[in-house]
Coordinates of C-alpha atoms in Angstrom, one line a residue:
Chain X
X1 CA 0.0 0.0 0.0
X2 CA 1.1 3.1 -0.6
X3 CA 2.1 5.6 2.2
X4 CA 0.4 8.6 2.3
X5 CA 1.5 10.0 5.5
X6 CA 3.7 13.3 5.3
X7 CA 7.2 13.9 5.7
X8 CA 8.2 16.0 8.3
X9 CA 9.4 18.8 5.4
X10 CA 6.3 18.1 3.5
X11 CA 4.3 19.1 6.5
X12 CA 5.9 21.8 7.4
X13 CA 6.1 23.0 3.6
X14 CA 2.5 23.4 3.9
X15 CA 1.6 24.5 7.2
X16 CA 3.6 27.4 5.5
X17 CA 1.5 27.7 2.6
X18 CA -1.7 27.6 4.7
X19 CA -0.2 30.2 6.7
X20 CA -0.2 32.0 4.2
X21 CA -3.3 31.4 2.1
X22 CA -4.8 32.5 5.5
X23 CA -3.2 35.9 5.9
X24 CA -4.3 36.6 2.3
X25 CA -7.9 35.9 3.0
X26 CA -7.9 37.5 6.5
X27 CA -6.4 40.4 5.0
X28 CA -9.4 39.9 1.5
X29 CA -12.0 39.3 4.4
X30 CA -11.6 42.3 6.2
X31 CA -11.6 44.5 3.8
X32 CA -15.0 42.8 2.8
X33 CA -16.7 42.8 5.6
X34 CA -15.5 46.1 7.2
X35 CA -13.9 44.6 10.1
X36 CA -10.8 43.9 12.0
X37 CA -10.3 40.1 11.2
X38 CA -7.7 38.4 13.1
X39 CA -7.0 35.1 11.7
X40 CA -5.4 32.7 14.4
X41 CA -2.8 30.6 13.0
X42 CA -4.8 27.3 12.4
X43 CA -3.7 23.9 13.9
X44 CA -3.1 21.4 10.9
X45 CA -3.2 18.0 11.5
X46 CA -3.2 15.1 8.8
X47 CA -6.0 13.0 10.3
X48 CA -7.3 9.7 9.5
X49 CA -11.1 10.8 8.3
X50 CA -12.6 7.9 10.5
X51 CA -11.1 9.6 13.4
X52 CA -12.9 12.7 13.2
X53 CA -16.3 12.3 14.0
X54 CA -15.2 11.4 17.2
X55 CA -12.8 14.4 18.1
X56 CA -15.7 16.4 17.4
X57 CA -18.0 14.3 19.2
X58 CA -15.8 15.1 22.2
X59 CA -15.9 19.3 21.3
X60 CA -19.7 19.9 20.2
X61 CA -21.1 17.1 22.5
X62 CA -24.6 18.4 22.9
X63 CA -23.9 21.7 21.0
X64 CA -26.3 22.4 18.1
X65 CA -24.5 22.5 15.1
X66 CA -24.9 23.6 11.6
X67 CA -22.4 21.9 8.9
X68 CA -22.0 22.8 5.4
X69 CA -20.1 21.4 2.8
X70 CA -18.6 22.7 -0.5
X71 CA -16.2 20.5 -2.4
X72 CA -13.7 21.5 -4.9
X73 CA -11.6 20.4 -7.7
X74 CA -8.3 21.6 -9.2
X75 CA -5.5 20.9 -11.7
X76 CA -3.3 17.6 -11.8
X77 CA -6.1 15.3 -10.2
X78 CA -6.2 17.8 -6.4
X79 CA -9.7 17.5 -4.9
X80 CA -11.1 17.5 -1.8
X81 CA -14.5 18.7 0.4
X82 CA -14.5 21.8 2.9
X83 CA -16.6 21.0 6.1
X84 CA -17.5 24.4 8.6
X85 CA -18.7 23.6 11.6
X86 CA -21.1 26.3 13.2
X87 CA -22.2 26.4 17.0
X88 CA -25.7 28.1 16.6
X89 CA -25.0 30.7 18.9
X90 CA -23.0 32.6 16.2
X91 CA -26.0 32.0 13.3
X92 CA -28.0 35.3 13.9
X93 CA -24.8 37.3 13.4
X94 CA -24.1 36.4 10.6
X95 CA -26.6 38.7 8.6
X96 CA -25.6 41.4 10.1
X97 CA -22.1 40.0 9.3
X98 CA -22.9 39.8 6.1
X99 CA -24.7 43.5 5.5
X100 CA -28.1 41.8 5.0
X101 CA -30.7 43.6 6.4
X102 CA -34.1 42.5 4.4
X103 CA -35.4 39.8 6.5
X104 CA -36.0 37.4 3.5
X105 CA -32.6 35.8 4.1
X106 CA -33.3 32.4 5.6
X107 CA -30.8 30.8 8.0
X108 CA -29.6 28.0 5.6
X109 CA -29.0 30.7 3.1
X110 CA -26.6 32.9 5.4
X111 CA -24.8 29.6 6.0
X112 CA -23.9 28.7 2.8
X113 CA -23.1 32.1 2.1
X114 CA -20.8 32.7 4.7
X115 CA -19.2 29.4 4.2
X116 CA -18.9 29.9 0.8
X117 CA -17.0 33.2 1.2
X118 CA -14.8 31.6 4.1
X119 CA -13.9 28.7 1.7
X120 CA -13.3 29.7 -1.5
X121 CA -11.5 32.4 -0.3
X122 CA -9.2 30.7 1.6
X123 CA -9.0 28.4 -1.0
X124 CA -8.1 30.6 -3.7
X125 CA -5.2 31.6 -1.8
X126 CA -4.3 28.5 -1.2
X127 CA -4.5 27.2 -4.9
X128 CA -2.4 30.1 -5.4
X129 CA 0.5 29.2 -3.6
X130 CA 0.4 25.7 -5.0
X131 CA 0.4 27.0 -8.2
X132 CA -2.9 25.7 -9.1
X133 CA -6.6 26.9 -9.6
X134 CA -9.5 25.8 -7.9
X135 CA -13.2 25.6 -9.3
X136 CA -16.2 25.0 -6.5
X137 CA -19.4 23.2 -5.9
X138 CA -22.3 24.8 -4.6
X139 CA -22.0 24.7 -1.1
X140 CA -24.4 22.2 0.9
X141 CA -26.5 22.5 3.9
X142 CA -25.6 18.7 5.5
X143 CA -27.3 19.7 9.0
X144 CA -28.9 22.6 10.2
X145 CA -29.8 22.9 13.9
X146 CA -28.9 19.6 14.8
X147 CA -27.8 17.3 17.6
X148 CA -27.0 14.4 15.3
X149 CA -24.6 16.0 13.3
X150 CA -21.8 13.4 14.3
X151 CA -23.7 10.7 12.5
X152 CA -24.0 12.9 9.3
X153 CA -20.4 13.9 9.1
X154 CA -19.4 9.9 10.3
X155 CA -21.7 9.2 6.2
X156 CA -19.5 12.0 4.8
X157 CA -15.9 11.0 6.4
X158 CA -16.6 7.9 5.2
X159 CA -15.3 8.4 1.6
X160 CA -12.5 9.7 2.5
X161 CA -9.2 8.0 4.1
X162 CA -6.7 10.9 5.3
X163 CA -7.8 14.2 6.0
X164 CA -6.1 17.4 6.4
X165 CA -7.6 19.0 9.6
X166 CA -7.3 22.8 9.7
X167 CA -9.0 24.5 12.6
X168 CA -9.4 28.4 11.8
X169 CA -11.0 30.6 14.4
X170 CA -11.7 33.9 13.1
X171 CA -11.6 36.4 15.1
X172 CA -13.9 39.8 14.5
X173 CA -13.7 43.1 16.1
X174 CA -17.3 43.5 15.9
X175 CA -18.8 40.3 16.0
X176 CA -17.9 37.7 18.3
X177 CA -17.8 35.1 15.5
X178 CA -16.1 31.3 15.3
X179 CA -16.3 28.2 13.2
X180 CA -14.1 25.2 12.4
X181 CA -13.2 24.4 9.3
X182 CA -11.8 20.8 8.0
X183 CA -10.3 20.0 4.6
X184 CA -10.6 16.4 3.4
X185 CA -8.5 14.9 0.8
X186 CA -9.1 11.3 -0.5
X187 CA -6.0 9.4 -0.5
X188 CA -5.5 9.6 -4.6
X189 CA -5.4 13.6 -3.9
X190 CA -2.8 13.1 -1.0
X191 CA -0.7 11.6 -3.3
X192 CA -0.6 14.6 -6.1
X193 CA -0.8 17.2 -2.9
X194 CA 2.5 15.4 -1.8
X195 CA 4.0 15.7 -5.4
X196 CA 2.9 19.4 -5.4
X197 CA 4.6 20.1 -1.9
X198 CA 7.8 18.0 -3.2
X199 CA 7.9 20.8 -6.1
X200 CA 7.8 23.6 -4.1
X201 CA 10.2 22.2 -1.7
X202 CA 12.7 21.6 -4.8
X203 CA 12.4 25.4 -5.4
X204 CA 13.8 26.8 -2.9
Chain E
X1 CA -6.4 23.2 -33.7
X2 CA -7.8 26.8 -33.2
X3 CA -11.7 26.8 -31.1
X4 CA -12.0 30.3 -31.2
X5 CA -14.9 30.0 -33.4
X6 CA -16.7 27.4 -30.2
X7 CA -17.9 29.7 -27.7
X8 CA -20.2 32.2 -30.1
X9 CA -22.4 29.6 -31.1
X10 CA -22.4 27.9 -27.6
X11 CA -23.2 30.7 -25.7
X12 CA -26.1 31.1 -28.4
X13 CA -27.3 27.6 -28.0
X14 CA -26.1 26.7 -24.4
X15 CA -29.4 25.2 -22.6
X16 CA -28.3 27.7 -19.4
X17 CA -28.5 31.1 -18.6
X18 CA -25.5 33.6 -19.0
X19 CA -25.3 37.1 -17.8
X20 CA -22.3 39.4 -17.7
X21 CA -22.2 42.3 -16.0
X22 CA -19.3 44.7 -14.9
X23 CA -18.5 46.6 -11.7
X24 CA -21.4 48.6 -11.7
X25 CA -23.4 45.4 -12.3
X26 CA -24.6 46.9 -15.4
X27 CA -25.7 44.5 -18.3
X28 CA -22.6 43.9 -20.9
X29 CA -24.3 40.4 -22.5
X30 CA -27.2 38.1 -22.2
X31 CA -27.4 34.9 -24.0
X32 CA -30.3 33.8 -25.7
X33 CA -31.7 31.7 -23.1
X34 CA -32.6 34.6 -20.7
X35 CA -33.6 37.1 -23.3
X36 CA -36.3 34.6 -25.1
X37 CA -37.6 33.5 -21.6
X38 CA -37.7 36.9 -19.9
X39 CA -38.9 38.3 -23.4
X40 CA -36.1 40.9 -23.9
X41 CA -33.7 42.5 -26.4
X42 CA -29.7 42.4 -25.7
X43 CA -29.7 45.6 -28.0
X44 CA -32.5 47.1 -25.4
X45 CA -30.8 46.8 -22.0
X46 CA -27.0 46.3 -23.0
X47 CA -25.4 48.9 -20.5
X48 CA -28.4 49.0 -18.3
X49 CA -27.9 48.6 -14.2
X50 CA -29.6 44.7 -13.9
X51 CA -32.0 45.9 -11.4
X52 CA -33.7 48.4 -13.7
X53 CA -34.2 45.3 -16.0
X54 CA -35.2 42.7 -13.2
X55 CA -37.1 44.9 -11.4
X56 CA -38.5 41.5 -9.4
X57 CA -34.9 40.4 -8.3
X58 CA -33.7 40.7 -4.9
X59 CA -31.6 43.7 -5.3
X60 CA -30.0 43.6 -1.3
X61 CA -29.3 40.3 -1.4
X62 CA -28.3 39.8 -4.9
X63 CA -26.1 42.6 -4.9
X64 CA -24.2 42.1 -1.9
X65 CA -23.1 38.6 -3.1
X66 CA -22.0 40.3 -6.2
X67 CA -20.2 42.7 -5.0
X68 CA -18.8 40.1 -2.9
X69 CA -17.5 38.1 -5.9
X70 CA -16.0 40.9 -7.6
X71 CA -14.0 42.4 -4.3
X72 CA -12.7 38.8 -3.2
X73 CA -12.5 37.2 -6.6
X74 CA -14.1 34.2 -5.4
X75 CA -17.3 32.6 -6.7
X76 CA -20.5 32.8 -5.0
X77 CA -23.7 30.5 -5.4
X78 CA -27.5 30.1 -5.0
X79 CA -29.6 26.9 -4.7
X80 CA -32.8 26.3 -5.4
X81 CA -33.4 24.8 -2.4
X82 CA -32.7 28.1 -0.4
X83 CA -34.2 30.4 -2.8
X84 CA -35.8 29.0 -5.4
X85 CA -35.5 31.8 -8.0
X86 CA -33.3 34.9 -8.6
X87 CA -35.3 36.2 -11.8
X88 CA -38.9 35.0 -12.4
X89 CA -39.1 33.6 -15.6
X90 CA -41.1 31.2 -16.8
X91 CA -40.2 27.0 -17.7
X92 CA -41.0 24.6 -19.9
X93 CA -43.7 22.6 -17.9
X94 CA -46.6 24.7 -16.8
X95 CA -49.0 21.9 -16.7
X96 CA -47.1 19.7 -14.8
X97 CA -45.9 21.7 -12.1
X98 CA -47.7 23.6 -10.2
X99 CA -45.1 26.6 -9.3
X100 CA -45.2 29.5 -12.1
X101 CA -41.6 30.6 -12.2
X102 CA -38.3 28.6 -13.3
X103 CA -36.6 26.8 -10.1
X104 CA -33.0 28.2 -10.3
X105 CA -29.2 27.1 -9.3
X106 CA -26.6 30.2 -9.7
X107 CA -22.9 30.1 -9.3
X108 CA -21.2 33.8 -9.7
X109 CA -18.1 33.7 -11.2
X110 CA -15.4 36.6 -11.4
X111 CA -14.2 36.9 -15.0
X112 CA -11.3 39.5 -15.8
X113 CA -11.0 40.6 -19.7
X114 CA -7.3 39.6 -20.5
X115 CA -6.7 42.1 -22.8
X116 CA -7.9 45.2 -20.8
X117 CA -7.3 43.9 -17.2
X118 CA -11.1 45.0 -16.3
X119 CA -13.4 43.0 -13.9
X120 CA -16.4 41.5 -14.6
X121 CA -18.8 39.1 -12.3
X122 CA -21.0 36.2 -14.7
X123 CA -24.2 34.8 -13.7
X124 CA -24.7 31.1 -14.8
X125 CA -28.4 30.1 -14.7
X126 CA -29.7 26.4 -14.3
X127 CA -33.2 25.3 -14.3
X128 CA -33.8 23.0 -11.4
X129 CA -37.7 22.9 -11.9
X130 CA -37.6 19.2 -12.5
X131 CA -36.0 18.9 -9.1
X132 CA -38.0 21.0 -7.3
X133 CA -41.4 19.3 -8.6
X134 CA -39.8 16.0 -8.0
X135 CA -39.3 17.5 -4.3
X136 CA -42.6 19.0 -3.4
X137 CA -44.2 15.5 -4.5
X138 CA -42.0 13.7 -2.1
X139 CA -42.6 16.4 0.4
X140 CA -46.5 15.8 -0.5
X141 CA -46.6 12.2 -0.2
X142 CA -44.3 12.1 3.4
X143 CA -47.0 14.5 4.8
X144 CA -49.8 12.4 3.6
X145 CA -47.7 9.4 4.5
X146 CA -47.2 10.9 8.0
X147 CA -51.1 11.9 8.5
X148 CA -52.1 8.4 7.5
X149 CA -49.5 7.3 10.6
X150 CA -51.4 9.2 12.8
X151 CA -55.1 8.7 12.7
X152 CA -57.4 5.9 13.2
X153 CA -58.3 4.3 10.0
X154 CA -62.1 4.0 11.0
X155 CA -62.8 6.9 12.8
X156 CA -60.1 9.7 11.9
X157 CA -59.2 10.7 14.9
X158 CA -55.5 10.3 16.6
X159 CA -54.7 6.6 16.5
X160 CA -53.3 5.4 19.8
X161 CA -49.8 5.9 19.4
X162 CA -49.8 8.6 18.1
X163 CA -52.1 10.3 20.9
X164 CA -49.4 8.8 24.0
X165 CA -46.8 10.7 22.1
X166 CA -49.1 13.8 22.4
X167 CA -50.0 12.9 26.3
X168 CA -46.5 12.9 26.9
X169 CA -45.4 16.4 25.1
X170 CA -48.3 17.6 26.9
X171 CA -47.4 16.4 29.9
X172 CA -44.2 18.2 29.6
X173 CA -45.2 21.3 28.4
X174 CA -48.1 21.9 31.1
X175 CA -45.4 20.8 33.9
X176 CA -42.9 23.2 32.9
X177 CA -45.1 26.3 32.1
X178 CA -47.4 25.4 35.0
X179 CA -50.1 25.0 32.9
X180 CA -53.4 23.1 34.1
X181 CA -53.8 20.1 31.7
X182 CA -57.0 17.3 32.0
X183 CA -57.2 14.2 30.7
X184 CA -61.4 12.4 29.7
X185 CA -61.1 8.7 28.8
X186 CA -64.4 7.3 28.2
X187 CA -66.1 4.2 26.6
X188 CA -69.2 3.4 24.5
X189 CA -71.9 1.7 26.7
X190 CA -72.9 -1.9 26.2
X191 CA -70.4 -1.4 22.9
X192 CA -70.7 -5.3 22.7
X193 CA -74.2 -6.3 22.9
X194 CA -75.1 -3.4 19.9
X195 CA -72.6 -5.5 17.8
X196 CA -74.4 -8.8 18.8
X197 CA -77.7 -7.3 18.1
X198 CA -77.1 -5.0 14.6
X199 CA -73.9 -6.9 13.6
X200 CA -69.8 -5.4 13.5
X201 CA -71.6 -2.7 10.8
X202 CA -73.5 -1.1 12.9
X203 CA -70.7 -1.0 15.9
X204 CA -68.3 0.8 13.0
X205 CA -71.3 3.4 12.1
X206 CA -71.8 4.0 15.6
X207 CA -68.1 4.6 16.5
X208 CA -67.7 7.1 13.6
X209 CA -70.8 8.9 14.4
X210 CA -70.0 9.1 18.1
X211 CA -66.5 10.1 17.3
X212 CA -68.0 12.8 14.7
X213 CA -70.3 14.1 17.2
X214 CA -67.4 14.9 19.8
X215 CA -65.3 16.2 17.7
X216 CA -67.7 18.6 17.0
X217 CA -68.0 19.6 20.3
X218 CA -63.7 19.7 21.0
X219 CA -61.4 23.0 20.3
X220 CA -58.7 22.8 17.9
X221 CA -55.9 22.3 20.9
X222 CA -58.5 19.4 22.3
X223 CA -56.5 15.6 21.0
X224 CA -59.2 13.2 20.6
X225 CA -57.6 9.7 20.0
X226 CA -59.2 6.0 19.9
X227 CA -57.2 4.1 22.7
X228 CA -58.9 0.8 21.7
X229 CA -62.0 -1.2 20.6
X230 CA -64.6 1.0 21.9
X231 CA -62.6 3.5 24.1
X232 CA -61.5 6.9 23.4
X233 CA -59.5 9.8 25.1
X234 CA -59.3 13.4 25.0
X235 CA -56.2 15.6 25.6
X236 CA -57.5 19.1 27.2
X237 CA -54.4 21.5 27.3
X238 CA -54.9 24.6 29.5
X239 CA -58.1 23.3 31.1
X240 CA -58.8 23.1 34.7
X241 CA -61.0 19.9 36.0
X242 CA -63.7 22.0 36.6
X243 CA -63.5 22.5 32.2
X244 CA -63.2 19.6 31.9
X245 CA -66.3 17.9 34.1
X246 CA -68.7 20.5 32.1
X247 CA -66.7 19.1 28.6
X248 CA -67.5 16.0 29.8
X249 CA -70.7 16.4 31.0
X250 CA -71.5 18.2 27.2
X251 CA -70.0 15.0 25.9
X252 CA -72.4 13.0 27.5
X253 CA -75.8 14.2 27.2
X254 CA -75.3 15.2 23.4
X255 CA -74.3 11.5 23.1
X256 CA -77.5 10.5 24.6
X257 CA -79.8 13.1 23.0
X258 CA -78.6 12.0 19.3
X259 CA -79.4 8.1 18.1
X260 CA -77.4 7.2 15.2
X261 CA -79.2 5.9 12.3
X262 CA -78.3 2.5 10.8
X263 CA -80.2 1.1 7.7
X264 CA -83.2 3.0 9.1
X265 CA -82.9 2.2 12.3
X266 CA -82.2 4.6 15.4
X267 CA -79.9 3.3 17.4
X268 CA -79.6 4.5 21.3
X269 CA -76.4 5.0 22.3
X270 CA -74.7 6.6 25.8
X271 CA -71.0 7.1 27.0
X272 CA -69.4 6.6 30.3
X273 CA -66.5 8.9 30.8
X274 CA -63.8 9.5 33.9
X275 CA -62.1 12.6 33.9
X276 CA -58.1 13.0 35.8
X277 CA -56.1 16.5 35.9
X278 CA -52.6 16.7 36.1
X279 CA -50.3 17.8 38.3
X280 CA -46.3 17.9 38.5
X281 CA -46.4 15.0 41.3
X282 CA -47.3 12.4 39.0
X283 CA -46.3 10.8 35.2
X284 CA -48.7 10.7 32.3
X285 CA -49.3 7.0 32.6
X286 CA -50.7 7.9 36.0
X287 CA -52.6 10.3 34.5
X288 CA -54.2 7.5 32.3
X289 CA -54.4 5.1 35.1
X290 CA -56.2 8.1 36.6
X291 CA -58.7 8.4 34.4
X292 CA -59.4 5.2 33.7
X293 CA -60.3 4.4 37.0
X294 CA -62.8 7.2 37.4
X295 CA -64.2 5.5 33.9
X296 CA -64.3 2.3 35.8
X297 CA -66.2 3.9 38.6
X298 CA -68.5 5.7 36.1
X299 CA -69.6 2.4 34.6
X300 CA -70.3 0.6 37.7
X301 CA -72.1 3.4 38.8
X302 CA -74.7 2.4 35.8
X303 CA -72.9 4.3 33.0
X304 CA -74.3 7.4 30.8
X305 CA -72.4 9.4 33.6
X306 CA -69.2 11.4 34.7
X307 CA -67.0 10.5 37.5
X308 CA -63.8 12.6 38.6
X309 CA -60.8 11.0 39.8
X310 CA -60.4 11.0 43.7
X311 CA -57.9 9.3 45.6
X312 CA -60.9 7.2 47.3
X313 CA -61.4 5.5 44.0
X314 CA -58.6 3.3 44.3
X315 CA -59.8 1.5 48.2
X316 CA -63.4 1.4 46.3
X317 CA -61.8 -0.7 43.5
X318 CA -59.8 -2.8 46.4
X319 CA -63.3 -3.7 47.6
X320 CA -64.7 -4.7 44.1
X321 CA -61.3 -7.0 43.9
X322 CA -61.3 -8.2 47.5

């Protein structure tokens, strides 16, 4: 079987590059939404996918979540699926987050478009420093308001076998506003991602 | 080989909608799919702002997601199944569905002119009507699926399981908001010797006459359920005892007062009913068991009556046992 497990310099190579995919939508973000973002450095972790729903069993144990999913694909066989992760506290700010003030919004709606903006912006930037170019699903409602997300996102982890686990709190001087974000990559994509990082590496 | 030529006619025969507008979201192209559904020109409204032209769209909304594609450069969507239309235009089966307008999937996409560097956003348009119909008609069937679960198939009214589920949100609800909250459970009278004498028919026309008849006299928030052969129960939410003995009582003499006519014959018919009223000390079976002792009671009294729970009832039953 093939390994698909990281080298220590692959993994470094792109904690870099998501660290800096990140400052370049915190720094698009802001300007969007009119408001300080501060963009904690997010905690990667290649994960096997099966492990996940429990980890986040054990941090949104009887929180009511809301999970969206948009999935992406981009040059030399790189795919993957965004998952964000919303406690519903932070739901009813996000319209005024997002400058909508007609009431005709509904709350799935906000989601997706939050998470879409979140995603594919980070994304972008990250496609960017791989030298690649992403294109994007419609992002999907996978549970709103729900205690039984775990189960769903066990049905979604399924397909995939290692997943890159980024954790991005975003910070907002006028909102208090959080989510988690995770990135899965089936294992065919791990190997090109791996490939990709072993290019940059031989650049410098 | 040079493709040039490809995306002309494509955009003029692509089965999607296109729309292209620049910074100021004004209109720079419309493919023929949008103007021959929305009955417009390109000529006509090249250059004009897209909300003077889709007067119906939601301009807030719309144009903060554009505006959202074109300062971060990333693509934005819309589903169907959130909204199910940004422009109201019209699809190609108005027979079979019964929604007017075209159900609509939209991805946003920035575009930037290579030659001149300038910024454009580009609506692609999907019709999703199929989907949606095939939607609402499984949404239609679950709810009638879901009604059928609930209700008795002879008389209409909550079947039993359906009805303890009720008891105990009820339960709940009146215990945490201190709510008053009665329970009626009563029986047809000498249910058994009717069917021996007019046959099973006439026991069926009875029990959805009867059950008619009280329903009649219920509230909207009343939940009248069949707990078995010939036995029935009624939910009262927010009603004191004292409601409920004249509900009851109402239940009872209207029963009495109206024979029920089977192949031309009247047919005499009384209820025995025992009424229980919550409180936070006990569970909703008790609140059954309650009730259904008082109906016990009310029967051995010599039926067509009312009895209310009272502790006493249960050393009177002893007796009966003993």
């Amino acid at each position: 079987m093939t390994d698909l497990s990281f080298t220590e310099e692959q993994r470094d190579c792109l904690q870099e590059l998501i660290n800096v995919a990140m400052g370049l939508a915190s720094d698009k973000l802001a300007r969007f939404l009119n408001t300080f973002v501060h963009l904690q450095v997010p905690a990667i972790g290649l994960v096997n996918a099966a492990e996940i729903p429990e980890q986040f069993r054990g941090q949104y144990q009887g929180l009511h979540s809301s999970m969206i999913s948009l999935g992406f694909f981009g040059d030399g066989g790189l795919r993957g699926e965004t998952i964000l992760l919303y406690q519903l506290e932070n739901a009813g700010k996000i319209a005024a987050l997002l400058g909508y003030d007609d009431d005709a919004t509904s709350e799935a709606e906000m989601l997706t478009d939050i998470s879409s903006i979140l995603t594919t912006t980070f994304l972008n930037g990250l496609a960017e420093q791989l030298d690649n170019s992403f294109s994007y699903a419609a992002p999907r409602v996978i549970s709103s308001r729900d205690n039984d997300f775990i189960s769903k996102l066990e049905q979604t982890a399924f397909h995939w076998q290692l997943a890159l686990k980024v954790d991005i709190r975003y910070e907002l001087t006028d909102y208090s506003f959080d989510c988690n974000m995770i990135l899965l990559i089936p294992g065919e994509a791990v190997l090109k991602l791996k490939t990709i990082l072993d290019n940059v590496l031989a650049d410098f | 080989m040079n493709i040039d030529w490809l995306s002309g006619p494509l955009l003029q025969q692509l089965n999607s909608g296109v729309i292209l507008l620049n910074k100021q979201l004004q209109i720079i192209y419309i493919n023929p799919y949008i103007c021959r559904r929305a009955d417009i020109q390109l000529e006509t409204v090249q250059g004009k702002d897209i909300f003077s032209v889709f007067t119906d769209a939601p301009q807030a909304w719309l144009s903060r997601k554009l505006n959202s594609v074109l300062s971060l450069q990333s693509p934005a969507f819309s589903s169907w199944e959130q909204r199910q239309y940004l422009f109201k235009l019209p699809h190609l089966r108005p027979v079979s569905s019964a929604n007017q307008y075209m159900a609509q999937n939209c991805n946003m996409l920035p575009l930037t002119d290579p030659a001149t560097g300038e910024q454009y956003v580009c609506l692609l348009i999907e019709d999703a009507t199929d989907a949606y119909v095939y939607q609402s008609q499984l949404q239609q069937s679950n709810l009638q699926l879901q009604q059928v679960n609930r209700l008795d198939g002879l008389t209409g009214v909550l079947n039993r399981n359906y009805w303890q589920q009720q008891l105990e949100v009820e339960v709940q609800r009146a215990g945490r908001y201190q709510h008053p909250l009665s329970l009626l459970f009563f029986d047809l009278d000498k249910f058994k010797r009717l069917n021996d004498d007019y046959g099973h028919q006439a026991g069926d026309v009875v029990l959805i006459e009867v059950a008619r008849l009280i329903g009649s006299l219920l509230r909207e928030t009343d939940l009248f359920g069949r707990y078995g052969g010939e036995e029935f129960a009624i939910i009262l939410p927010d009603t004191p005892l004292e409601g409920a003995i004249e509900v009851a009582k109402r239940i009872c003499r209207r029963v009495a007062e109206s024979p029920v006519v089977f192949q031309q014959q009247r047919l005499m018919t009384s209820v025995s009913v025992g009424v229980s009223q919550f409180n936070t000390a006990i569970t909703a079976d008790e609140l059954i068991q309650q009730a259904d002792l008082a109906l016990y009671q009310a029967k051995r009294n010599g039926r067509n009556q009312v009895v209310t729970y009272h502790p006493g009832l249960i050393d009177s039953l002893k007796k009966v046992k003993s």
